[in-house]
């Protein structure tokens, strides 16, 4: 086997290669909990949906912004079916969130807006440990959540 053949083999798709990086927006709450504000993050494209959600739990670069998804939450799974992302969180997602009707709207919006920017995702449905979440506080989320541009404040 020549060195040339070896090199050709290494470039075959499906081999372990460096995961491509992509830049996405993740959405945090502004100081007044009125709007979502996007922040650019770089994530690996391999598990991009899960990585994007984990970014939502991290501290924003801009310290005036607030993460909405509690960092104690565990992402059990993200399944895409016919354009809908079914996101299954652990119970901590509910228990440790900042519970208020306004913040709940932003929380759902931050997840919806973050995930629907990916090609192939049009809406998001939330689950807690495998059970579909129909209400978050006073918010009815029986129907899939689409991106909510009215919540976004562009700086």
PDB file of C-alpha atoms in Angstrom:
ATOM      1  CA  UNK A   1       0.000   0.000   0.000  1.00  0.00           C
ATOM      2  CA  UNK A   2       1.535   3.290  -1.052  1.00  0.00           C
ATOM      3  CA  UNK A   3       1.470   6.432   1.063  1.00  0.00           C
ATOM      4  CA  UNK A   4      -0.799   7.965  -1.554  1.00  0.00           C
ATOM      5  CA  UNK A   5      -3.378   5.212  -1.155  1.00  0.00           C
ATOM      6  CA  UNK A   6      -3.206   5.550   2.604  1.00  0.00           C
ATOM      7  CA  UNK A   7      -3.887   9.262   2.365  1.00  0.00           C
ATOM      8  CA  UNK A   8      -6.798   8.688   0.023  1.00  0.00           C
ATOM      9  CA  UNK A   9      -8.273   6.270   2.557  1.00  0.00           C
ATOM     10  CA  UNK A  10      -8.068   8.782   5.359  1.00  0.00           C
ATOM     11  CA  UNK A  11     -10.226  11.213   3.448  1.00  0.00           C
ATOM     12  CA  UNK A  12     -13.133   8.834   3.097  1.00  0.00           C
ATOM     13  CA  UNK A  13     -16.362  10.147   4.626  1.00  0.00           C
ATOM     14  CA  UNK A  14     -17.514   8.327   7.720  1.00  0.00           C
ATOM     15  CA  UNK A  15     -14.015   8.152   9.140  1.00  0.00           C
ATOM     16  CA  UNK A  16     -13.346   9.990  12.382  1.00  0.00           C
ATOM     17  CA  UNK A  17     -12.655  13.483  11.167  1.00  0.00           C
ATOM     18  CA  UNK A  18     -12.610  16.786  12.987  1.00  0.00           C
ATOM     19  CA  UNK A  19     -16.207  17.808  13.584  1.00  0.00           C
ATOM     20  CA  UNK A  20     -17.054  20.906  11.628  1.00  0.00           C
ATOM     21  CA  UNK A  21     -17.794  23.989  13.623  1.00  0.00           C
ATOM     22  CA  UNK A  22     -20.851  26.099  13.014  1.00  0.00           C
ATOM     23  CA  UNK A  23     -21.887  29.462  14.389  1.00  0.00           C
ATOM     24  CA  UNK A  24     -25.368  29.702  15.822  1.00  0.00           C
ATOM     25  CA  UNK A  25     -27.413  32.171  17.818  1.00  0.00           C
ATOM     26  CA  UNK A  26     -28.571  31.177  21.265  1.00  0.00           C
ATOM     27  CA  UNK A  27     -31.202  33.281  22.977  1.00  0.00           C
ATOM     28  CA  UNK A  28     -30.990  34.662  26.490  1.00  0.00           C
ATOM     29  CA  UNK A  29     -33.262  36.967  28.454  1.00  0.00           C
ATOM     30  CA  UNK A  30     -32.530  40.671  28.723  1.00  0.00           C
ATOM     31  CA  UNK A  31     -32.234  42.261  32.169  1.00  0.00           C
ATOM     32  CA  UNK A  32     -35.904  43.149  32.388  1.00  0.00           C
ATOM     33  CA  UNK A  33     -37.069  39.682  31.286  1.00  0.00           C
ATOM     34  CA  UNK A  34     -38.991  41.279  28.431  1.00  0.00           C
ATOM     35  CA  UNK A  35     -37.086  40.110  25.395  1.00  0.00           C
ATOM     36  CA  UNK A  36     -34.765  37.481  24.061  1.00  0.00           C
ATOM     37  CA  UNK A  37     -31.360  38.642  22.918  1.00  0.00           C
ATOM     38  CA  UNK A  38     -29.270  36.493  20.573  1.00  0.00           C
ATOM     39  CA  UNK A  39     -25.645  35.715  21.238  1.00  0.00           C
ATOM     40  CA  UNK A  40     -23.372  34.040  18.708  1.00  0.00           C
ATOM     41  CA  UNK A  41     -21.768  30.783  19.797  1.00  0.00           C
ATOM     42  CA  UNK A  42     -19.542  28.330  17.979  1.00  0.00           C
ATOM     43  CA  UNK A  43     -20.466  24.680  18.372  1.00  0.00           C
ATOM     44  CA  UNK A  44     -19.402  21.407  16.783  1.00  0.00           C
ATOM     45  CA  UNK A  45     -21.829  20.346  14.093  1.00  0.00           C
ATOM     46  CA  UNK A  46     -21.860  16.710  15.191  1.00  0.00           C
ATOM     47  CA  UNK A  47     -24.413  16.903  18.028  1.00  0.00           C
ATOM     48  CA  UNK A  48     -25.504  20.388  17.172  1.00  0.00           C
ATOM     49  CA  UNK A  49     -29.007  20.256  18.598  1.00  0.00           C
ATOM     50  CA  UNK A  50     -27.884  19.021  22.001  1.00  0.00           C
ATOM     51  CA  UNK A  51     -24.860  21.341  21.981  1.00  0.00           C
ATOM     52  CA  UNK A  52     -27.073  24.318  21.150  1.00  0.00           C
ATOM     53  CA  UNK A  53     -29.312  23.490  24.122  1.00  0.00           C
ATOM     54  CA  UNK A  54     -26.307  23.122  26.417  1.00  0.00           C
ATOM     55  CA  UNK A  55     -25.126  26.559  25.265  1.00  0.00           C
ATOM     56  CA  UNK A  56     -28.470  27.926  26.485  1.00  0.00           C
ATOM     57  CA  UNK A  57     -27.562  26.738  29.995  1.00  0.00           C
ATOM     58  CA  UNK A  58     -24.144  28.378  29.997  1.00  0.00           C
ATOM     59  CA  UNK A  59     -23.463  31.899  31.128  1.00  0.00           C
ATOM     60  CA  UNK A  60     -23.786  34.429  28.304  1.00  0.00           C
ATOM     61  CA  UNK A  61     -20.726  36.437  27.294  1.00  0.00           C
ATOM     62  CA  UNK A  62     -22.730  39.605  27.959  1.00  0.00           C
ATOM     63  CA  UNK A  63     -23.183  39.607  31.745  1.00  0.00           C
ATOM     64  CA  UNK A  64     -26.375  41.683  31.515  1.00  0.00           C
ATOM     65  CA  UNK A  65     -28.117  38.707  29.896  1.00  0.00           C
ATOM     66  CA  UNK A  66     -29.648  35.807  31.784  1.00  0.00           C
ATOM     67  CA  UNK A  67     -29.767  32.147  30.741  1.00  0.00           C
ATOM     68  CA  UNK A  68     -33.309  30.804  30.884  1.00  0.00           C
ATOM     69  CA  UNK A  69     -32.710  27.050  30.799  1.00  0.00           C
ATOM     70  CA  UNK A  70     -31.552  25.929  34.267  1.00  0.00           C
ATOM     71  CA  UNK A  71     -28.032  24.515  34.171  1.00  0.00           C
ATOM     72  CA  UNK A  72     -29.139  21.628  36.391  1.00  0.00           C
ATOM     73  CA  UNK A  73     -31.391  20.280  33.625  1.00  0.00           C
ATOM     74  CA  UNK A  74     -30.282  17.167  31.788  1.00  0.00           C
ATOM     75  CA  UNK A  75     -31.077  16.773  28.115  1.00  0.00           C
ATOM     76  CA  UNK A  76     -32.343  13.219  27.805  1.00  0.00           C
ATOM     77  CA  UNK A  77     -32.756  13.357  24.046  1.00  0.00           C
ATOM     78  CA  UNK A  78     -33.507  15.473  21.020  1.00  0.00           C
ATOM     79  CA  UNK A  79     -35.454  13.695  18.293  1.00  0.00           C
ATOM     80  CA  UNK A  80     -36.356  15.305  14.992  1.00  0.00           C
ATOM     81  CA  UNK A  81     -39.539  14.084  13.339  1.00  0.00           C
ATOM     82  CA  UNK A  82     -41.065  15.777  10.292  1.00  0.00           C
ATOM     83  CA  UNK A  83     -39.512  19.124  11.148  1.00  0.00           C
ATOM     84  CA  UNK A  84     -40.454  19.010  14.836  1.00  0.00           C
ATOM     85  CA  UNK A  85     -37.711  18.749  17.458  1.00  0.00           C
ATOM     86  CA  UNK A  86     -38.873  16.736  20.441  1.00  0.00           C
ATOM     87  CA  UNK A  87     -36.697  17.864  23.311  1.00  0.00           C
ATOM     88  CA  UNK A  88     -36.788  15.686  26.405  1.00  0.00           C
ATOM     89  CA  UNK A  89     -35.436  17.340  29.560  1.00  0.00           C
ATOM     90  CA  UNK A  90     -35.078  15.984  33.080  1.00  0.00           C
ATOM     91  CA  UNK A  91     -37.424  17.113  35.872  1.00  0.00           C
ATOM     92  CA  UNK A  92     -34.882  19.777  36.948  1.00  0.00           C
ATOM     93  CA  UNK A  93     -35.887  21.755  33.867  1.00  0.00           C
ATOM     94  CA  UNK A  94     -39.243  22.397  35.563  1.00  0.00           C
ATOM     95  CA  UNK A  95     -38.135  22.456  39.184  1.00  0.00           C
ATOM     96  CA  UNK A  96     -35.158  24.797  38.863  1.00  0.00           C
ATOM     97  CA  UNK A  97     -36.427  27.262  36.297  1.00  0.00           C
ATOM     98  CA  UNK A  98     -37.350  30.800  37.282  1.00  0.00           C
ATOM     99  CA  UNK A  99     -41.088  30.287  37.347  1.00  0.00           C
ATOM    100  CA  UNK A 100     -43.120  33.255  36.169  1.00  0.00           C
ATOM    101  CA  UNK A 101     -45.496  33.564  33.239  1.00  0.00           C
ATOM    102  CA  UNK A 102     -43.314  36.138  31.498  1.00  0.00           C
ATOM    103  CA  UNK A 103     -40.140  34.154  31.987  1.00  0.00           C
ATOM    104  CA  UNK A 104     -41.847  30.914  30.916  1.00  0.00           C
ATOM    105  CA  UNK A 105     -42.738  32.548  27.588  1.00  0.00           C
ATOM    106  CA  UNK A 106     -39.129  33.613  27.140  1.00  0.00           C
ATOM    107  CA  UNK A 107     -37.848  30.198  28.202  1.00  0.00           C
ATOM    108  CA  UNK A 108     -39.969  28.406  25.608  1.00  0.00           C
ATOM    109  CA  UNK A 109     -39.094  31.080  23.063  1.00  0.00           C
ATOM    110  CA  UNK A 110     -35.376  30.756  23.728  1.00  0.00           C
ATOM    111  CA  UNK A 111     -35.490  27.021  23.022  1.00  0.00           C
ATOM    112  CA  UNK A 112     -37.810  27.435  20.036  1.00  0.00           C
ATOM    113  CA  UNK A 113     -35.800  30.226  18.444  1.00  0.00           C
ATOM    114  CA  UNK A 114     -32.475  28.516  19.092  1.00  0.00           C
ATOM    115  CA  UNK A 115     -33.515  25.207  17.520  1.00  0.00           C
ATOM    116  CA  UNK A 116     -35.622  26.477  14.619  1.00  0.00           C
ATOM    117  CA  UNK A 117     -32.617  28.254  13.117  1.00  0.00           C
ATOM    118  CA  UNK A 118     -31.362  24.805  12.058  1.00  0.00           C
ATOM    119  CA  UNK A 119     -32.406  23.634   8.629  1.00  0.00           C
ATOM    120  CA  UNK A 120     -34.983  20.899   9.022  1.00  0.00           C
ATOM    121  CA  UNK A 121     -36.408  22.131  12.336  1.00  0.00           C
ATOM    122  CA  UNK A 122     -39.591  24.178  12.141  1.00  0.00           C
ATOM    123  CA  UNK A 123     -41.002  23.668  15.618  1.00  0.00           C
ATOM    124  CA  UNK A 124     -40.221  22.307  19.056  1.00  0.00           C
ATOM    125  CA  UNK A 125     -42.197  20.136  21.475  1.00  0.00           C
ATOM    126  CA  UNK A 126     -41.034  19.782  25.078  1.00  0.00           C
ATOM    127  CA  UNK A 127     -41.020  16.597  27.124  1.00  0.00           C
ATOM    128  CA  UNK A 128     -40.041  15.932  30.717  1.00  0.00           C
ATOM    129  CA  UNK A 129     -38.569  12.459  31.267  1.00  0.00           C
ATOM    130  CA  UNK A 130     -40.538  11.100  28.315  1.00  0.00           C
ATOM    131  CA  UNK A 131     -43.854  12.786  29.171  1.00  0.00           C
ATOM    132  CA  UNK A 132     -45.097  15.486  26.804  1.00  0.00           C
ATOM    133  CA  UNK A 133     -45.228  18.859  28.518  1.00  0.00           C
ATOM    134  CA  UNK A 134     -48.585  20.503  27.741  1.00  0.00           C
ATOM    135  CA  UNK A 135     -48.304  23.425  30.152  1.00  0.00           C
ATOM    136  CA  UNK A 136     -45.371  25.353  31.502  1.00  0.00           C
ATOM    137  CA  UNK A 137     -46.780  27.306  34.414  1.00  0.00           C
ATOM    138  CA  UNK A 138     -49.685  29.203  32.851  1.00  0.00           C
ATOM    139  CA  UNK A 139     -48.378  28.739  29.336  1.00  0.00           C
ATOM    140  CA  UNK A 140     -50.205  26.323  27.036  1.00  0.00           C
ATOM    141  CA  UNK A 141     -47.633  24.489  24.936  1.00  0.00           C
ATOM    142  CA  UNK A 142     -49.732  21.552  23.742  1.00  0.00           C
ATOM    143  CA  UNK A 143     -49.065  22.670  20.175  1.00  0.00           C
ATOM    144  CA  UNK A 144     -45.511  22.698  18.816  1.00  0.00           C
ATOM    145  CA  UNK A 145     -43.646  25.949  19.425  1.00  0.00           C
ATOM    146  CA  UNK A 146     -42.451  27.855  16.361  1.00  0.00           C
ATOM    147  CA  UNK A 147     -39.870  30.607  16.292  1.00  0.00           C
ATOM    148  CA  UNK A 148     -41.159  33.725  17.969  1.00  0.00           C
ATOM    149  CA  UNK A 149     -39.602  36.765  16.401  1.00  0.00           C
ATOM    150  CA  UNK A 150     -41.759  39.109  18.463  1.00  0.00           C
ATOM    151  CA  UNK A 151     -39.760  38.082  21.533  1.00  0.00           C
ATOM    152  CA  UNK A 152     -36.405  38.953  19.988  1.00  0.00           C
ATOM    153  CA  UNK A 153     -34.860  42.319  20.564  1.00  0.00           C
ATOM    154  CA  UNK A 154     -32.034  43.037  18.178  1.00  0.00           C
ATOM    155  CA  UNK A 155     -29.417  45.239  19.749  1.00  0.00           C
TER     156      UNK A 155
END
